[in-house]
């Protein structure tokens, strides 16, 4: 066996072990890479973790943090959600909670509101999510044997708003040594041992290489708590589909309800895509976003975390980063978020839209009944520009109640194109993004595009290129297009154009792969990892 072939075999063996691939996947990977070697199209592969930052001898904060002892104790082991329960019970009534803020800084006080039904004492353990030697989390703080109580479901308010006014159960100050990240509070009831999560982000204002924006406004838009008819997609007019008593959806701003951050997160409501009861309480973070965070921290990139709300309220702080990341299902933005992102791009910040259906729905952030800012959302229009928005509303027969947002394509390089999925298809193999991937024109990465994607490339943008493009299913939708263009300060805007991009990067503990009837991602792929490394290394050069 030649030296290169030995390297191929050992690479794929290590890759399979780290990513849970079976023997068939191992054989296929070895065969495909060997053919590439024989054809002279690429050299011996290297295990991911070969980014420029990983080679540096100086360790940054993320690398030091991930050298701390990790644990898988953050994973839930018992929930009260199962296949027998009707869909309207996809909450965790025996124990559930929410936080007073979407994000906090060191020194801030966070309040956690918890309800137990029946009344029970409970434990609360706080974990920071990350890589931590493949464990996915680090234990940070514990509260033992807290006395819980049953807190009432909120009444139905004006505009169908369900806004909890629960009393705080736990309150504490964020320690100075808690690094920016996504933190999970694991709730465990003493009565029956049932568990669920609360979730919050610890942010900071330090200069960083990468700024990871969690898509929590979209999590809330799809949050159906307390029963499966209280998301941003529900109204009083539509009946039920008959499937598990699922209420029909509406996207009409004239009749859909308002939603509040002052309530727990139910399990993600689109169970035809993914069903993971052990994610209850985390919105969509564990589904679409954690595989990216896990991989970024494994690579040792200097990353800081914020919420959508921070992009809205702290626009100038985006400019502290070399690269801004939109991840997963990042559908709902405010106009101010858009303006702040444009301003950051124009000052030289690189952007990576590792997401699909992004910057699509215009929403405002409104105060709660108690006057707390940025706690309520309602549906307005689309980020399509006035002309396209008017055409869409006319076609649907839904006159616009609010003005349209600016065209998302002028920020991202494309816009939402469809629902379904397909394969990533390489169109520019000589572009630097494909360096060391071995990909040739027409090569595909199966199932990476879905369940929503970007198309309609904005060809008028400077030095605009389509990096990947291919037909999707159902065929009535526009093709997928992954794009890149130059910003005004020697920066770039990369648009992967798929919610499922991060599925090709890692599979953290407890992760469940999604699927659509038209496409299913295959999990970690060294080509996706290499493309991601190429993008981030350019950002931080």
XYZ file of C-alpha atoms in Angstrom:
541
model
C 0.000 0.000 0.000
C 1.461 3.402 -0.992
C 2.118 6.111 1.584
C -0.785 8.184 0.208
C -3.212 5.262 0.303
C -2.211 4.515 3.882
C -2.923 8.138 4.737
C -6.314 7.844 3.042
C -7.224 4.731 5.009
C -6.138 6.146 8.364
C -7.863 9.468 7.679
C -11.190 7.806 6.935
C -10.817 5.422 9.872
C -10.331 8.332 12.284
C -13.085 10.326 10.588
C -15.527 7.410 10.895
C -14.723 6.955 14.589
C -15.179 10.641 15.372
C -18.427 10.984 13.455
C -20.176 7.677 14.051
C -19.971 6.356 10.485
C -20.450 2.671 9.786
C -18.173 0.248 7.902
C -19.994 0.814 4.600
C -19.457 4.584 4.867
C -15.780 3.955 5.676
C -15.297 1.768 2.570
C -17.095 4.285 0.336
C -14.972 7.138 1.655
C -11.716 5.252 1.132
C -12.748 4.251 -2.397
C -13.791 7.749 -3.443
C -10.644 9.374 -2.077
C -8.425 6.704 -3.639
C -9.954 7.398 -7.048
C -9.168 11.071 -6.580
C -5.566 10.224 -5.726
C -5.260 7.971 -8.753
C -6.583 10.715 -10.998
C -4.206 13.225 -9.442
C -7.038 15.550 -8.497
C -6.048 15.977 -4.853
C -3.431 14.985 -2.345
C -3.638 12.868 0.758
C -6.384 14.174 3.037
C -5.901 15.663 6.469
C -8.183 15.168 9.436
C -10.318 18.215 10.077
C -8.900 20.410 12.757
C -6.294 21.662 10.306
C -7.403 25.290 10.252
C -4.799 28.021 10.494
C -5.961 28.826 14.015
C -5.568 25.178 15.030
C -1.919 25.320 13.937
C -1.170 28.390 16.052
C 1.036 27.823 19.089
C -0.770 30.542 21.053
C -4.028 29.341 22.594
C -7.041 31.651 22.606
C -9.906 31.758 25.111
C -12.002 29.162 23.320
C -9.107 26.714 23.176
C -8.384 27.218 26.878
C -12.075 26.839 27.710
C -12.391 23.594 25.781
C -9.367 22.191 27.588
C -11.512 22.198 30.738
C -13.111 18.940 31.838
C -16.206 18.130 29.823
C -19.209 15.970 30.619
C -22.219 14.450 28.912
C -24.307 14.986 32.038
C -25.924 17.933 30.241
C -27.955 15.502 28.119
C -31.548 14.821 29.129
C -32.324 11.197 29.959
C -36.047 11.338 30.792
C -38.730 13.594 29.360
C -42.493 13.365 29.444
C -42.754 13.644 25.646
C -43.330 10.427 23.710
C -44.929 9.063 20.563
C -48.160 8.262 22.377
C -48.789 11.798 23.594
C -50.853 13.938 21.192
C -48.937 16.713 19.470
C -50.580 19.399 21.597
C -48.770 18.001 24.624
C -45.275 18.454 23.175
C -44.400 20.626 26.106
C -42.989 19.400 29.413
C -45.688 20.260 31.988
C -44.151 18.215 34.802
C -41.209 20.603 34.758
C -40.579 23.523 32.399
C -39.229 27.051 32.514
C -37.918 30.107 30.722
C -35.382 32.878 31.332
C -35.831 36.583 31.938
C -33.384 37.484 29.152
C -32.330 35.977 25.836
C -28.731 36.972 26.576
C -26.755 38.313 29.524
C -23.238 39.548 30.236
C -20.939 38.712 33.130
C -22.187 40.596 36.177
C -25.808 40.639 34.977
C -28.526 38.911 36.973
C -30.661 36.292 35.260
C -33.983 35.059 36.559
C -35.284 31.590 35.761
C -39.005 30.958 36.012
C -39.920 27.299 36.618
C -43.216 25.445 36.984
C -43.615 21.895 38.307
C -46.885 20.010 37.928
C -47.380 18.166 40.209
C -45.606 20.325 42.773
C -42.103 18.983 43.299
C -38.654 19.939 44.411
C -36.156 20.052 41.560
C -32.469 20.408 40.760
C -31.040 22.937 38.306
C -27.646 22.330 36.681
C -26.068 24.911 34.375
C -23.829 23.769 31.505
C -21.914 25.655 28.841
C -22.164 23.955 25.451
C -19.062 23.471 23.310
C -16.718 20.712 22.183
C -14.940 19.717 25.417
C -13.273 16.583 24.116
C -16.381 15.270 22.284
C -18.610 15.548 25.387
C -20.449 18.674 24.200
C -20.713 20.443 27.537
C -19.039 21.668 30.713
C -20.691 21.750 34.140
C -20.773 25.312 35.540
C -23.190 25.613 38.484
C -25.762 23.640 40.473
C -28.822 24.468 42.571
C -30.085 21.527 44.632
C -33.540 20.686 45.948
C -35.293 23.918 44.989
C -38.931 24.006 46.006
C -41.048 24.192 42.884
C -44.664 25.129 42.422
C -47.253 24.941 39.679
C -47.447 28.237 37.793
C -50.529 28.893 35.693
C -50.704 28.832 31.917
C -51.331 32.399 30.768
C -54.753 33.451 29.569
C -55.284 34.241 25.894
C -54.523 37.921 25.467
C -55.155 40.386 22.691
C -53.782 39.197 19.338
C -53.722 35.598 20.678
C -50.727 36.430 22.868
C -49.741 33.844 25.498
C -47.452 35.735 27.864
C -46.456 34.077 31.137
C -46.140 36.151 34.277
C -44.490 33.504 36.404
C -42.639 34.295 39.586
C -38.850 33.828 39.480
C -37.766 30.531 41.014
C -33.988 30.927 40.724
C -32.001 34.133 40.421
C -28.229 34.485 40.171
C -25.469 36.748 38.899
C -23.408 35.620 35.904
C -19.832 35.037 37.156
C -17.006 37.044 35.614
C -15.218 33.897 34.434
C -18.136 32.523 32.387
C -17.004 32.740 28.777
C -19.435 33.810 26.073
C -21.421 30.812 24.864
C -24.781 29.082 24.759
C -25.764 27.847 28.215
C -28.335 25.201 29.081
C -30.110 24.907 32.403
C -31.047 21.264 32.979
C -34.169 20.987 35.145
C -34.783 17.668 36.933
C -37.933 17.155 38.999
C -37.487 15.129 42.197
C -41.028 13.813 41.663
C -40.676 11.297 38.816
C -37.254 12.470 37.579
C -38.647 14.219 34.481
C -36.291 16.712 32.816
C -36.305 19.676 30.455
C -34.111 22.662 29.609
C -33.979 26.411 29.788
C -31.550 28.210 27.476
C -29.692 31.526 27.543
C -26.659 33.129 25.906
C -23.737 34.712 27.720
C -22.359 37.511 25.563
C -19.338 39.802 25.805
C -18.078 42.829 23.928
C -14.503 41.726 23.249
C -12.966 41.782 19.781
C -13.250 38.291 18.295
C -12.610 36.399 15.096
C -16.133 35.008 14.695
C -19.478 36.260 16.005
C -22.048 33.451 16.217
C -25.606 34.789 16.111
C -28.194 32.371 17.503
C -31.497 32.440 15.604
C -33.653 32.738 18.715
C -36.286 35.003 17.177
C -37.068 32.215 14.717
C -37.096 29.667 17.569
C -39.779 31.796 19.199
C -41.754 32.261 15.983
C -42.160 28.466 15.732
C -42.702 27.921 19.458
C -46.218 26.510 19.824
C -46.325 26.460 23.646
C -48.589 25.829 25.590
C -50.486 23.724 23.025
C -49.761 23.282 19.362
C -51.591 26.378 18.130
C -49.792 29.395 19.573
C -46.879 30.058 17.211
C -46.512 32.997 14.841
C -48.248 30.780 12.247
C -51.581 30.279 13.974
C -54.850 32.170 13.977
C -58.447 31.716 15.093
C -59.848 31.230 11.581
C -58.066 28.109 10.347
C -59.289 24.683 11.390
C -57.330 21.483 11.963
C -55.655 19.180 9.464
C -56.761 15.995 11.198
C -53.129 14.910 11.622
C -52.628 14.679 15.384
C -55.028 17.604 15.706
C -52.502 19.902 14.026
C -53.909 23.357 13.450
C -53.521 24.736 9.927
C -50.937 27.455 9.447
C -51.236 30.987 8.115
C -48.545 33.465 7.058
C -50.964 36.374 6.760
C -49.939 39.323 8.930
C -53.583 40.376 9.069
C -54.727 37.411 11.163
C -51.805 35.576 12.814
C -51.104 35.997 16.494
C -48.293 37.583 18.453
C -45.675 35.576 20.380
C -43.730 36.213 23.576
C -40.305 35.220 24.910
C -41.974 34.957 28.320
C -42.876 31.276 27.998
C -41.074 27.920 27.811
C -39.997 26.390 24.510
C -42.035 23.379 23.450
C -40.437 20.673 21.333
C -39.909 21.902 17.748
C -43.312 21.711 16.102
C -42.308 20.408 12.630
C -41.947 16.772 13.632
C -41.944 15.617 9.995
C -38.411 17.094 9.786
C -36.945 16.025 13.092
C -38.322 14.739 16.355
C -36.038 15.051 19.343
C -37.887 15.124 22.688
C -34.540 15.560 24.433
C -34.241 19.041 22.934
C -37.343 20.381 24.709
C -36.719 23.833 26.112
C -33.877 24.764 23.724
C -35.836 26.157 20.786
C -34.027 25.059 17.626
C -30.464 25.442 18.944
C -29.657 21.746 19.384
C -31.263 20.903 16.024
C -29.531 23.224 13.533
C -27.009 25.374 15.413
C -25.122 23.233 17.916
C -23.361 21.150 15.202
C -21.730 24.385 14.003
C -20.846 25.636 17.497
C -19.438 22.211 18.433
C -17.265 22.151 15.303
C -16.091 25.767 15.637
C -14.968 25.166 19.210
C -13.331 21.881 18.242
C -11.279 23.793 15.667
C -10.313 26.380 18.268
C -11.661 29.461 16.498
C -12.010 32.531 18.709
C -15.812 32.802 18.736
C -18.249 34.943 20.694
C -22.029 34.409 20.861
C -25.027 36.724 20.625
C -28.778 36.454 20.123
C -30.855 37.912 17.296
C -32.004 40.479 19.842
C -28.403 41.645 20.317
C -28.038 42.206 16.572
C -31.116 44.438 16.879
C -30.147 46.441 19.965
C -26.329 46.533 19.783
C -25.601 47.190 16.107
C -22.184 48.869 16.431
C -20.930 45.917 18.503
C -21.132 43.682 15.425
C -18.104 45.532 14.112
C -15.816 44.027 16.781
C -15.770 40.747 14.820
C -13.855 39.734 11.724
C -16.730 37.481 10.667
C -20.457 37.434 11.456
C -22.318 34.107 11.257
C -26.012 33.540 10.593
C -26.771 29.892 11.313
C -29.524 27.355 10.724
C -33.076 28.620 10.493
C -32.642 32.401 10.692
C -35.935 33.492 9.194
C -37.192 36.414 11.282
C -35.338 39.728 11.473
C -36.213 43.293 12.380
C -35.509 46.136 9.957
C -32.952 47.419 12.447
C -31.129 44.070 12.363
C -30.889 44.367 8.592
C -29.587 47.945 8.790
C -27.049 46.975 11.458
C -25.826 44.055 9.348
C -25.427 46.273 6.276
C -23.472 48.800 8.355
C -21.178 46.042 9.669
C -20.591 44.702 6.154
C -19.788 48.199 4.899
C -17.179 48.718 7.638
C -15.377 45.508 6.620
C -16.960 42.670 8.597
C -17.114 39.384 6.664
C -20.445 37.538 6.651
C -21.296 33.834 6.455
C -24.934 32.889 5.968
C -24.724 29.224 6.970
C -28.482 29.161 6.930
C -31.594 28.947 4.812
C -34.896 30.831 4.708
C -32.855 33.637 6.255
C -33.797 37.309 6.526
C -37.262 36.503 5.195
C -39.942 37.659 7.627
C -40.038 41.225 8.935
C -40.943 41.410 12.620
C -40.701 44.184 15.212
C -39.520 43.616 18.785
C -42.083 44.994 21.208
C -42.093 45.423 25.011
C -43.803 42.968 27.344
C -46.885 43.824 29.380
C -44.480 44.681 32.219
C -42.571 47.084 29.963
C -39.481 44.930 29.385
C -38.045 45.685 25.960
C -37.683 43.182 23.111
C -39.989 40.438 24.441
C -42.863 40.254 21.911
C -42.986 39.733 18.132
C -45.696 40.041 15.515
C -45.663 39.256 11.813
C -45.330 42.166 9.364
C -44.063 41.686 5.775
C -41.130 40.174 3.857
C -37.557 41.247 3.152
C -38.242 41.449 -0.576
C -38.252 45.163 -1.332
C -41.498 46.967 -2.138
C -41.907 45.782 -5.737
C -41.440 42.049 -5.129
C -43.418 42.179 -1.905
C -46.375 43.839 -3.608
C -46.286 41.203 -6.375
C -46.278 38.369 -3.829
C -49.082 39.852 -1.743
C -51.188 40.447 -4.847
C -50.675 36.863 -6.018
C -51.699 35.539 -2.610
C -54.630 37.897 -2.296
C -53.358 39.281 1.014
C -53.038 43.081 0.943
C -50.042 44.309 2.906
C -50.819 45.643 6.368
C -47.221 46.805 6.920
C -44.483 48.085 4.576
C -42.027 45.578 3.137
C -38.462 45.277 4.309
C -35.480 45.907 2.025
C -34.392 43.103 -0.299
C -32.516 40.378 1.609
C -30.626 39.472 -1.570
C -28.728 42.763 -1.366
C -27.270 41.580 1.946
C -26.958 37.805 1.506
C -26.530 37.477 -2.246
C -29.760 35.466 -2.588
C -33.129 34.983 -0.984
C -35.479 32.231 0.153
C -36.364 29.956 -2.764
C -38.304 26.895 -1.616
C -39.201 24.088 0.766
C -37.841 20.590 0.134
C -34.239 19.839 -0.659
C -31.551 18.204 -2.749
C -27.790 17.955 -3.246
C -25.010 20.525 -3.114
C -23.667 20.688 -6.698
C -20.241 22.213 -7.349
C -20.106 24.793 -10.169
C -16.774 26.578 -9.569
C -14.198 23.904 -8.642
C -11.275 26.306 -9.120
C -12.586 28.762 -6.551
C -10.568 28.955 -3.312
C -13.531 27.686 -1.291
C -12.974 24.241 -2.870
C -9.233 24.136 -2.153
C -8.223 20.701 -0.788
C -11.747 19.300 -1.158
C -11.061 17.343 -4.352
C -14.407 18.471 -5.759
C -14.844 18.786 -9.518
C -17.537 20.543 -11.501
C -20.801 18.641 -11.150
C -19.719 16.765 -8.021
C -22.402 16.607 -5.364
C -22.770 16.361 -1.598
C -25.931 14.364 -1.086
C -28.831 15.815 0.858
C -26.983 18.877 2.154
C -29.619 21.305 0.878
C -32.840 21.553 2.841
C -35.397 21.857 4.145
C -35.385 25.474 2.987
C -32.746 27.082 0.811
C -31.666 30.250 -0.962
C -31.781 30.931 -4.683
C -32.406 33.979 -6.906
C -28.740 35.045 -6.948
C -28.162 38.816 -6.937
C -25.822 38.897 -9.914
C -25.455 42.684 -9.781
C -23.383 42.595 -6.578
C -19.599 43.221 -6.891
C -17.456 40.267 -7.994
C -20.456 37.998 -7.522
C -19.968 34.260 -8.054
C -22.252 31.241 -7.833
C -20.245 28.500 -6.115
C -22.851 25.741 -6.142
C -26.128 25.492 -7.998
C -28.554 22.703 -8.682
C -32.215 21.726 -9.045
C -34.247 20.972 -5.938
C -37.328 18.936 -5.186
C -40.186 19.669 -5.544
C -39.326 20.851 -9.051
C -41.720 23.809 -8.910
C -39.194 25.720 -6.797
C -36.158 27.680 -7.963
C -32.735 25.998 -7.897
C -30.439 26.287 -4.917
C -27.564 28.739 -5.279
C -24.618 29.145 -2.909
C -22.934 32.469 -3.559
C -20.131 34.821 -2.615
C -19.470 38.490 -3.334
C -17.031 41.193 -2.265
C -17.782 43.758 0.412
C -16.411 47.302 0.129
C -13.463 46.843 2.531
C -11.716 43.749 1.155
C -14.276 41.581 2.952
C -16.622 38.915 1.560
C -20.187 37.691 2.050
C -20.583 33.914 1.730
C -24.075 32.445 1.453
C -24.285 28.637 1.789
C -28.032 28.915 1.309
C -29.215 25.894 3.312
C -30.533 25.333 6.823
C -28.690 22.003 6.891
C -25.151 23.293 6.275
C -24.020 22.506 9.831
C -25.197 18.888 9.482
C -22.133 18.410 7.265
C -19.768 19.662 9.973
C -20.348 17.538 13.063
C -22.708 15.270 14.967
C -22.519 16.236 18.666
C -23.696 13.961 21.485
C -27.454 13.498 21.375
C -27.775 14.927 17.871
C -30.564 13.653 15.598
C -30.213 14.062 11.827
C -33.204 15.761 10.181
C -34.890 14.531 7.029
C -37.386 15.724 4.456
C -39.135 13.430 2.002
C -37.082 15.059 -0.772
C -33.676 15.197 0.931
C -31.783 13.874 3.909
C -28.352 15.106 5.022
C -25.789 12.365 5.506
C -23.938 13.861 8.474
C -20.336 15.094 8.734
C -18.475 15.303 5.440
C -14.781 16.279 5.119
C -15.548 18.364 2.029
C -18.011 20.546 3.938
C -15.535 20.823 6.792
C -12.764 21.877 4.409
C -14.969 24.491 2.731
C -15.862 25.857 6.154
C -12.204 25.986 7.159
C -11.357 27.822 3.937
C -14.072 30.420 4.578
C -13.211 31.056 8.222
C -9.470 31.126 7.594
C -10.044 33.818 4.964
C -12.156 35.787 7.454
C -9.456 35.839 10.130
C -6.331 36.058 7.973
